């Protein structure tokens, strides 16, 4: 699975950051719904280490997502820990390398064990999951462009480490 995000992807969020995102939903969610969604998000994180065989995951996170006040030292360390997993690649797209393709909203590319490919695009009011080969091709092309502009994984880790040092 590859993921490009304008925020820290759910699989890499601390509970505190996830709660902040979910609790600030518009329209406002009731407390039970917030708790259920936070619990579900935390449970899904098991895909990082508990799924056998391991699922290969690749993330590109826009620097702006790392600069919001709610991204604290714990969240940055969570990203660093995840980036050290053998099945995870984490890249940061810094401000100075941002392309228009990176500003079109979060997206996910998925490939099943049977090699079926899906593209998922998130929007403010709606999201779309598609198996249409043209949509998957366009999403793949967009993500490929973004990944070429992002820092290499080792440079991304150093970037995040510097952020931790300056907090």
PDB file of C-alpha atoms in Angstrom:
ATOM      1  CA  UNK A   1       0.000   0.000   0.000  1.00  0.00           C
ATOM      2  CA  UNK A   2       1.302   3.445  -0.784  1.00  0.00           C
ATOM      3  CA  UNK A   3      -0.084   6.527   0.822  1.00  0.00           C
ATOM      4  CA  UNK A   4       0.363  10.232   0.212  1.00  0.00           C
ATOM      5  CA  UNK A   5      -1.065  12.550   2.775  1.00  0.00           C
ATOM      6  CA  UNK A   6      -1.646  16.158   3.694  1.00  0.00           C
ATOM      7  CA  UNK A   7      -1.824  14.949   7.298  1.00  0.00           C
ATOM      8  CA  UNK A   8      -0.169  12.171   9.264  1.00  0.00           C
ATOM      9  CA  UNK A   9      -1.670   8.911   7.924  1.00  0.00           C
ATOM     10  CA  UNK A  10      -3.962   7.030  10.313  1.00  0.00           C
ATOM     11  CA  UNK A  11      -1.666   4.015  10.444  1.00  0.00           C
ATOM     12  CA  UNK A  12       1.076   6.243  11.865  1.00  0.00           C
ATOM     13  CA  UNK A  13      -0.921   8.398  14.275  1.00  0.00           C
ATOM     14  CA  UNK A  14      -0.612   8.445  18.032  1.00  0.00           C
ATOM     15  CA  UNK A  15      -3.898   8.111  19.873  1.00  0.00           C
ATOM     16  CA  UNK A  16      -3.692  11.751  20.950  1.00  0.00           C
ATOM     17  CA  UNK A  17      -3.263  13.036  17.378  1.00  0.00           C
ATOM     18  CA  UNK A  18      -5.977  10.714  16.035  1.00  0.00           C
ATOM     19  CA  UNK A  19      -8.356  11.920  18.732  1.00  0.00           C
ATOM     20  CA  UNK A  20      -7.623  15.541  17.856  1.00  0.00           C
ATOM     21  CA  UNK A  21      -8.387  14.915  14.166  1.00  0.00           C
ATOM     22  CA  UNK A  22     -11.541  12.923  14.807  1.00  0.00           C
ATOM     23  CA  UNK A  23     -12.796  15.165  17.616  1.00  0.00           C
ATOM     24  CA  UNK A  24     -12.543  18.209  15.347  1.00  0.00           C
ATOM     25  CA  UNK A  25     -14.806  16.707  12.711  1.00  0.00           C
ATOM     26  CA  UNK A  26     -17.429  18.975  11.148  1.00  0.00           C
ATOM     27  CA  UNK A  27     -20.241  18.413  11.839  1.00  0.00           C
ATOM     28  CA  UNK A  28     -19.366  17.612  15.454  1.00  0.00           C
ATOM     29  CA  UNK A  29     -19.431  13.942  16.397  1.00  0.00           C
ATOM     30  CA  UNK A  30     -20.852  12.617  19.650  1.00  0.00           C
ATOM     31  CA  UNK A  31     -18.375  11.267  22.218  1.00  0.00           C
ATOM     32  CA  UNK A  32     -19.293   7.628  21.585  1.00  0.00           C
ATOM     33  CA  UNK A  33     -18.598   7.975  17.868  1.00  0.00           C
ATOM     34  CA  UNK A  34     -15.273   9.713  18.551  1.00  0.00           C
ATOM     35  CA  UNK A  35     -14.209   6.923  20.921  1.00  0.00           C
ATOM     36  CA  UNK A  36     -15.286   4.215  18.478  1.00  0.00           C
ATOM     37  CA  UNK A  37     -13.387   5.814  15.588  1.00  0.00           C
ATOM     38  CA  UNK A  38     -10.238   6.386  17.638  1.00  0.00           C
ATOM     39  CA  UNK A  39     -10.317   2.770  18.849  1.00  0.00           C
ATOM     40  CA  UNK A  40     -10.813   1.507  15.292  1.00  0.00           C
ATOM     41  CA  UNK A  41      -7.929   3.626  14.011  1.00  0.00           C
ATOM     42  CA  UNK A  42      -5.619   2.337  16.743  1.00  0.00           C
ATOM     43  CA  UNK A  43      -6.672  -1.256  16.031  1.00  0.00           C
ATOM     44  CA  UNK A  44      -5.945  -0.855  12.294  1.00  0.00           C
ATOM     45  CA  UNK A  45      -2.348   0.012  13.156  1.00  0.00           C
ATOM     46  CA  UNK A  46      -1.798  -3.681  13.751  1.00  0.00           C
ATOM     47  CA  UNK A  47      -1.292  -3.954   9.991  1.00  0.00           C
ATOM     48  CA  UNK A  48       2.182  -2.460  10.523  1.00  0.00           C
ATOM     49  CA  UNK A  49       3.544  -5.425  12.466  1.00  0.00           C
ATOM     50  CA  UNK A  50       0.909  -8.064  13.190  1.00  0.00           C
ATOM     51  CA  UNK A  51      -0.228  -9.115   9.719  1.00  0.00           C
ATOM     52  CA  UNK A  52       1.442 -12.270   8.389  1.00  0.00           C
ATOM     53  CA  UNK A  53       2.944 -12.024   5.877  1.00  0.00           C
ATOM     54  CA  UNK A  54       3.935  -8.436   6.533  1.00  0.00           C
ATOM     55  CA  UNK A  55       2.225  -5.806   4.423  1.00  0.00           C
ATOM     56  CA  UNK A  56       4.624  -3.504   2.568  1.00  0.00           C
ATOM     57  CA  UNK A  57       3.678   0.100   3.243  1.00  0.00           C
ATOM     58  CA  UNK A  58       4.996   3.311   1.770  1.00  0.00           C
ATOM     59  CA  UNK A  59       4.029   6.772   3.002  1.00  0.00           C
ATOM     60  CA  UNK A  60       4.740  10.281   1.759  1.00  0.00           C
ATOM     61  CA  UNK A  61       3.876  12.968   4.305  1.00  0.00           C
ATOM     62  CA  UNK A  62       3.793  16.637   3.364  1.00  0.00           C
ATOM     63  CA  UNK A  63       5.937  18.818   5.644  1.00  0.00           C
ATOM     64  CA  UNK A  64       2.902  20.970   6.440  1.00  0.00           C
ATOM     65  CA  UNK A  65       1.343  17.962   8.186  1.00  0.00           C
ATOM     66  CA  UNK A  66       4.355  17.800  10.488  1.00  0.00           C
ATOM     67  CA  UNK A  67       4.264  21.503  11.330  1.00  0.00           C
ATOM     68  CA  UNK A  68       0.795  21.744  12.879  1.00  0.00           C
ATOM     69  CA  UNK A  69       0.901  22.363  16.643  1.00  0.00           C
ATOM     70  CA  UNK A  70      -0.861  19.053  17.348  1.00  0.00           C
ATOM     71  CA  UNK A  71       2.095  17.097  15.964  1.00  0.00           C
ATOM     72  CA  UNK A  72       4.101  16.814  19.146  1.00  0.00           C
ATOM     73  CA  UNK A  73       7.317  15.008  20.003  1.00  0.00           C
ATOM     74  CA  UNK A  74       5.423  11.759  20.651  1.00  0.00           C
ATOM     75  CA  UNK A  75       3.882  11.888  17.175  1.00  0.00           C
ATOM     76  CA  UNK A  76       7.234  12.609  15.535  1.00  0.00           C
ATOM     77  CA  UNK A  77       8.845   9.731  17.434  1.00  0.00           C
ATOM     78  CA  UNK A  78       5.971   7.489  16.355  1.00  0.00           C
ATOM     79  CA  UNK A  79       6.824   8.328  12.741  1.00  0.00           C
ATOM     80  CA  UNK A  80      10.495   7.570  13.335  1.00  0.00           C
ATOM     81  CA  UNK A  81       9.673   4.232  14.975  1.00  0.00           C
ATOM     82  CA  UNK A  82       7.439   3.244  12.074  1.00  0.00           C
ATOM     83  CA  UNK A  83      10.070   4.306   9.539  1.00  0.00           C
ATOM     84  CA  UNK A  84      12.501   1.813  11.098  1.00  0.00           C
ATOM     85  CA  UNK A  85      10.214  -1.146  10.418  1.00  0.00           C
ATOM     86  CA  UNK A  86      11.429  -3.400   7.590  1.00  0.00           C
ATOM     87  CA  UNK A  87       8.099  -3.199   5.767  1.00  0.00           C
ATOM     88  CA  UNK A  88       7.627   0.587   6.005  1.00  0.00           C
ATOM     89  CA  UNK A  89       9.053   3.336   3.815  1.00  0.00           C
ATOM     90  CA  UNK A  90       8.412   6.880   5.000  1.00  0.00           C
ATOM     91  CA  UNK A  91       9.265   9.950   2.956  1.00  0.00           C
ATOM     92  CA  UNK A  92       8.750  13.619   3.752  1.00  0.00           C
ATOM     93  CA  UNK A  93       7.811  16.055   1.022  1.00  0.00           C
ATOM     94  CA  UNK A  94       9.380  19.355   2.113  1.00  0.00           C
ATOM     95  CA  UNK A  95       7.799  22.719   1.379  1.00  0.00           C
ATOM     96  CA  UNK A  96      10.470  23.688  -1.140  1.00  0.00           C
ATOM     97  CA  UNK A  97       9.859  20.574  -3.258  1.00  0.00           C
ATOM     98  CA  UNK A  98       6.083  20.683  -3.308  1.00  0.00           C
ATOM     99  CA  UNK A  99       4.434  20.225  -6.683  1.00  0.00           C
ATOM    100  CA  UNK A 100       0.805  20.936  -7.612  1.00  0.00           C
ATOM    101  CA  UNK A 101       0.207  17.167  -7.719  1.00  0.00           C
ATOM    102  CA  UNK A 102       0.941  17.030  -3.989  1.00  0.00           C
ATOM    103  CA  UNK A 103      -1.676  19.629  -3.131  1.00  0.00           C
ATOM    104  CA  UNK A 104      -4.661  17.791  -4.591  1.00  0.00           C
ATOM    105  CA  UNK A 105      -5.478  15.891  -1.378  1.00  0.00           C
ATOM    106  CA  UNK A 106      -4.642  12.584   0.256  1.00  0.00           C
ATOM    107  CA  UNK A 107      -4.656   9.354  -1.720  1.00  0.00           C
ATOM    108  CA  UNK A 108      -3.949   5.677  -1.276  1.00  0.00           C
ATOM    109  CA  UNK A 109      -2.901   3.006  -3.766  1.00  0.00           C
ATOM    110  CA  UNK A 110      -3.666  -0.582  -2.792  1.00  0.00           C
ATOM    111  CA  UNK A 111      -2.676  -3.865  -4.370  1.00  0.00           C
ATOM    112  CA  UNK A 112      -4.164  -7.137  -3.136  1.00  0.00           C
ATOM    113  CA  UNK A 113      -2.385 -10.481  -2.976  1.00  0.00           C
ATOM    114  CA  UNK A 114      -4.243 -11.315  -6.198  1.00  0.00           C
ATOM    115  CA  UNK A 115      -2.685  -8.210  -7.800  1.00  0.00           C
ATOM    116  CA  UNK A 116      -5.939  -6.285  -7.987  1.00  0.00           C
ATOM    117  CA  UNK A 117      -5.200  -2.565  -7.831  1.00  0.00           C
ATOM    118  CA  UNK A 118      -7.322   0.154  -6.277  1.00  0.00           C
ATOM    119  CA  UNK A 119      -7.006   3.911  -5.889  1.00  0.00           C
ATOM    120  CA  UNK A 120      -8.579   5.767  -3.001  1.00  0.00           C
ATOM    121  CA  UNK A 121      -8.823   9.548  -3.029  1.00  0.00           C
ATOM    122  CA  UNK A 122      -9.952  11.544  -0.018  1.00  0.00           C
ATOM    123  CA  UNK A 123     -11.805  14.792  -0.322  1.00  0.00           C
ATOM    124  CA  UNK A 124     -13.412  17.253   2.039  1.00  0.00           C
ATOM    125  CA  UNK A 125     -16.959  16.111   1.362  1.00  0.00           C
ATOM    126  CA  UNK A 126     -16.483  12.701  -0.182  1.00  0.00           C
ATOM    127  CA  UNK A 127     -13.979   9.966  -0.835  1.00  0.00           C
ATOM    128  CA  UNK A 128     -13.731   7.534  -3.729  1.00  0.00           C
ATOM    129  CA  UNK A 129     -12.402   3.992  -4.031  1.00  0.00           C
ATOM    130  CA  UNK A 130     -11.890   2.922  -7.619  1.00  0.00           C
ATOM    131  CA  UNK A 131     -10.652  -0.144  -9.468  1.00  0.00           C
ATOM    132  CA  UNK A 132     -10.976   1.637 -12.809  1.00  0.00           C
ATOM    133  CA  UNK A 133      -7.616   1.086 -14.548  1.00  0.00           C
ATOM    134  CA  UNK A 134      -7.469   4.688 -15.756  1.00  0.00           C
ATOM    135  CA  UNK A 135      -8.086   6.094 -12.264  1.00  0.00           C
ATOM    136  CA  UNK A 136      -5.472   3.734 -10.821  1.00  0.00           C
ATOM    137  CA  UNK A 137      -3.009   4.750 -13.572  1.00  0.00           C
ATOM    138  CA  UNK A 138      -3.541   8.458 -12.946  1.00  0.00           C
ATOM    139  CA  UNK A 139      -3.199   8.029  -9.189  1.00  0.00           C
ATOM    140  CA  UNK A 140      -0.037   5.969  -9.658  1.00  0.00           C
ATOM    141  CA  UNK A 141       1.408   8.631 -11.944  1.00  0.00           C
ATOM    142  CA  UNK A 142       0.563  11.384  -9.449  1.00  0.00           C
ATOM    143  CA  UNK A 143       2.081   9.488  -6.535  1.00  0.00           C
ATOM    144  CA  UNK A 144       5.182   8.654  -8.569  1.00  0.00           C
ATOM    145  CA  UNK A 145       5.703  12.347  -9.289  1.00  0.00           C
ATOM    146  CA  UNK A 146       5.318  13.186  -5.606  1.00  0.00           C
ATOM    147  CA  UNK A 147       7.731  10.447  -4.517  1.00  0.00           C
ATOM    148  CA  UNK A 148      10.420  11.734  -6.890  1.00  0.00           C
ATOM    149  CA  UNK A 149      10.191  15.132  -5.194  1.00  0.00           C
ATOM    150  CA  UNK A 150      10.124  13.782  -1.625  1.00  0.00           C
ATOM    151  CA  UNK A 151      13.232  13.250   0.464  1.00  0.00           C
ATOM    152  CA  UNK A 152      14.789   9.793   0.430  1.00  0.00           C
ATOM    153  CA  UNK A 153      13.753   7.655   3.426  1.00  0.00           C
ATOM    154  CA  UNK A 154      17.046   8.155   5.307  1.00  0.00           C
ATOM    155  CA  UNK A 155      16.947  11.918   4.670  1.00  0.00           C
ATOM    156  CA  UNK A 156      13.310  11.945   5.783  1.00  0.00           C
ATOM    157  CA  UNK A 157      14.244  10.273   9.070  1.00  0.00           C
ATOM    158  CA  UNK A 158      16.967  12.875   9.656  1.00  0.00           C
ATOM    159  CA  UNK A 159      14.466  15.635   8.814  1.00  0.00           C
ATOM    160  CA  UNK A 160      12.056  14.323  11.457  1.00  0.00           C
ATOM    161  CA  UNK A 161      14.876  13.816  13.966  1.00  0.00           C
ATOM    162  CA  UNK A 162      15.833  17.492  13.563  1.00  0.00           C
ATOM    163  CA  UNK A 163      12.208  18.426  14.225  1.00  0.00           C
ATOM    164  CA  UNK A 164      12.265  16.374  17.452  1.00  0.00           C
ATOM    165  CA  UNK A 165      15.502  18.096  18.514  1.00  0.00           C
ATOM    166  CA  UNK A 166      13.929  21.534  18.001  1.00  0.00           C
ATOM    167  CA  UNK A 167      10.712  20.904  19.929  1.00  0.00           C
TER     168      UNK A 167
END
